[in-house]
Coordinates of C-alpha atoms in Angstrom, one line a residue:
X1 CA 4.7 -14.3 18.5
X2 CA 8.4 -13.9 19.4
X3 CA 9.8 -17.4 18.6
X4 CA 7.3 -19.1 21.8
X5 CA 5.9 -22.3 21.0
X6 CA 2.3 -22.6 19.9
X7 CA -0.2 -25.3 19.5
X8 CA -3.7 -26.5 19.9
X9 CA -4.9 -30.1 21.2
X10 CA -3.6 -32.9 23.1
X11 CA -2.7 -36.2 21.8
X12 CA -3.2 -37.2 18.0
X13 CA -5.5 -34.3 17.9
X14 CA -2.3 -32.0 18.7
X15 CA -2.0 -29.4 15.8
X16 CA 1.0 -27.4 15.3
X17 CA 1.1 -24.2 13.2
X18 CA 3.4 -21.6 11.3
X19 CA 2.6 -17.5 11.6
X20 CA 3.6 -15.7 9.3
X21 CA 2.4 -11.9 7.7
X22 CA 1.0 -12.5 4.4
X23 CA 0.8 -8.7 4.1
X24 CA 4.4 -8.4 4.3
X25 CA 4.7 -11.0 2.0
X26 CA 2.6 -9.2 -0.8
X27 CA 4.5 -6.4 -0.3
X28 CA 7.7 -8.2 -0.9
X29 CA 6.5 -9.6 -4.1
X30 CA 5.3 -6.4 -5.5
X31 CA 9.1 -5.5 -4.8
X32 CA 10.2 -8.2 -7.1
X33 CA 7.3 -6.9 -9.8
X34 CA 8.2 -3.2 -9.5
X35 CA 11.7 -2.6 -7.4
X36 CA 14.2 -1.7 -10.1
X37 CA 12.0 1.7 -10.5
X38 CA 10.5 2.4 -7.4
X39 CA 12.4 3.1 -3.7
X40 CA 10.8 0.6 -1.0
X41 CA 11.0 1.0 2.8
X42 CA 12.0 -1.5 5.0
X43 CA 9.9 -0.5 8.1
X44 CA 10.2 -4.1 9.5
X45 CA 14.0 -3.4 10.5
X46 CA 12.6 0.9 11.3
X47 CA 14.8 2.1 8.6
X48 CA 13.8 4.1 5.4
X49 CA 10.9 6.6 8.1
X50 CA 9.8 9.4 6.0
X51 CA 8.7 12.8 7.2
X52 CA 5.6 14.6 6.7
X53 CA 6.5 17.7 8.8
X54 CA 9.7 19.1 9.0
X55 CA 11.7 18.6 12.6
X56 CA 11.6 20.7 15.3
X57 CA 11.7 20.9 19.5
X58 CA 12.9 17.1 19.2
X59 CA 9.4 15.8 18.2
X60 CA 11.5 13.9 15.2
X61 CA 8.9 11.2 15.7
X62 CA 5.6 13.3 14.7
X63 CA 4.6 12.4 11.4
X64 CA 7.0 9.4 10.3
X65 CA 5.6 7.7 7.3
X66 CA 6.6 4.3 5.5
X67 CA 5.0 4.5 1.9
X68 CA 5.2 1.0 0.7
X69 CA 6.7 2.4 -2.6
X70 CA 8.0 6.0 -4.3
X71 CA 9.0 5.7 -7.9
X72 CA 12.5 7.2 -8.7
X73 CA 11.2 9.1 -11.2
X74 CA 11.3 12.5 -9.3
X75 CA 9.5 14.4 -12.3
X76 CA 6.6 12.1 -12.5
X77 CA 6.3 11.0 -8.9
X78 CA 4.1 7.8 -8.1
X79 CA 3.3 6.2 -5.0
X80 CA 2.5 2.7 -4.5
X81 CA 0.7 0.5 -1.7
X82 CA 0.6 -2.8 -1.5
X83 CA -3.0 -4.2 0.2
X84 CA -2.9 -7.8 1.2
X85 CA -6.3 -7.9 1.4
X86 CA -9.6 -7.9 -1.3
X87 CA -10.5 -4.8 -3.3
X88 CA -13.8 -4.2 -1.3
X89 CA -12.1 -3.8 2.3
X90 CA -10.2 -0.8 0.3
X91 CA -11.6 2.2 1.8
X92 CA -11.8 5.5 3.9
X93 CA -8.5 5.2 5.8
X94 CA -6.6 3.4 2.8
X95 CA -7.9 6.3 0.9
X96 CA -6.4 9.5 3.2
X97 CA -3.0 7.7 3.7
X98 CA -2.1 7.2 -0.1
X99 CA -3.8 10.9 -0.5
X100 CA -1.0 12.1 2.4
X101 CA 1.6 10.1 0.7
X102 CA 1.0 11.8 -2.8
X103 CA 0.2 15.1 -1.3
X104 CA 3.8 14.8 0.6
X105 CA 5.9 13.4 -2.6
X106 CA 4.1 16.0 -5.2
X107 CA 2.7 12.7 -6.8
X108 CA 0.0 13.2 -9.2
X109 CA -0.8 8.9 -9.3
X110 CA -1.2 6.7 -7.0
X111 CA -2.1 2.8 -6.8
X112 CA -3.5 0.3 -4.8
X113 CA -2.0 -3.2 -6.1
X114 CA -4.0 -5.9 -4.2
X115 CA -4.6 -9.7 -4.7
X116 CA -7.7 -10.9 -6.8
X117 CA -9.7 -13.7 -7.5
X118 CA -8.8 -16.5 -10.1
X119 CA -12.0 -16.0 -11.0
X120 CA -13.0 -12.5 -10.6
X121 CA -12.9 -9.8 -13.3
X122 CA -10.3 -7.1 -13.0
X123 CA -11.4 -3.9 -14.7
X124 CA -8.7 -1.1 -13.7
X125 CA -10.3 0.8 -11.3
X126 CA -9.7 4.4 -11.7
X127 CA -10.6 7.4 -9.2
X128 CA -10.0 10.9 -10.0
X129 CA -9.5 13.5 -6.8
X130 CA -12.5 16.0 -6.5
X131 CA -12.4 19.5 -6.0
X132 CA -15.0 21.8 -5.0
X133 CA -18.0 21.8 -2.3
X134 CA -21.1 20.5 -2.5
X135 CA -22.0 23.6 -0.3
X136 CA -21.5 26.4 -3.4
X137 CA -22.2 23.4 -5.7
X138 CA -19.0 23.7 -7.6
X139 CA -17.8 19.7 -7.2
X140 CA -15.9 18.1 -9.9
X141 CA -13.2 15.9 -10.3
X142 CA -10.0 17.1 -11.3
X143 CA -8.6 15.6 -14.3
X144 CA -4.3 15.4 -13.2
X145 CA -4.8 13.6 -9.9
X146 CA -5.6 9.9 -10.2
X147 CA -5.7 6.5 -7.7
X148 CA -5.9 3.9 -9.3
X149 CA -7.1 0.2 -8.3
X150 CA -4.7 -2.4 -9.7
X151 CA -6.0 -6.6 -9.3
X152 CA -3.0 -8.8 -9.4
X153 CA -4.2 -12.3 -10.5
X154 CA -2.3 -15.4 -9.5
X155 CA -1.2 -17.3 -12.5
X156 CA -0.2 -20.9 -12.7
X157 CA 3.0 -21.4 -13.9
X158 CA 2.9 -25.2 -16.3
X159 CA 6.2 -26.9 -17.1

């Protein structure tokens, strides 16, 4: 909103109100959870840009990638992404970019770590990558590459 002023109603009825991203936020807190073992990008400030493809004829910008998180662990790579947003909006697109991230890093696991419910259940939710087609009926799921669905519950801290 670049620091204008912004507000709704006149008189006593005037509101006035605070942006901020709450999906920057998560991810920031996930930092705090996980940072000492995993590298985090700092895409706000355009630093930390990954590559998918390798540069050539100046088209440096093709293919720049911010993974929210790549352990250090460079013999059992994970990825990381943190979705501010509730397990059931996780889907096709979420799906392909954590699946380009592994691909990329040679990572074998991958998690979503999202916010849940007080109040919901949160069974770890684990997908395995298939291989095979359904067109020489030859599908199944391949046991070494896994995403994985990980609810963070707020807890109440009592002093």
């Amino acid at each position: 909103m670049q620091h204008q002023k912004h507000n709704i109603g006149f008189g006593p009825n005037h509101i006035n109100g605070i942006l901020f991203d709450g999906a920057w936020l998560w991810e920031e807190y996930i930092d705090k959870l996980i940072g000492e073992n995993f590298y985090h990008k700092k895409n706000k400030s355009g630093i930390d840009a990954q590559q998918l493809f390798s540069k050539s004829n100046n088209f440096s910008k093709i293919g720049r990638i911010y993974p929210d998180f790549i352990s250090k662990n460079s013999n059992k790579r994970i990825i990381a992404d943190a979705k501010y947003k509730p397990i059931k909006n996780i889907a096709n697109k979420d799906y392909l970019q954590v699946l380009a991230y592994m691909f990329r890093f040679n990572a074998k696991m991958g998690f979503y770590i999202y916010p849940a419910k007080n109040n919901e259940s949160v069974p770890e939710s684990k997908m395995y990558l298939n291989e095979g087609t359904t067109f020489e009926n030859n599908v199944k799921h391949k046991e070494d590459i896994i995403i994985t669905k990980l609810g963070l519950i707020n807890q109440k801290v009592r002093i």
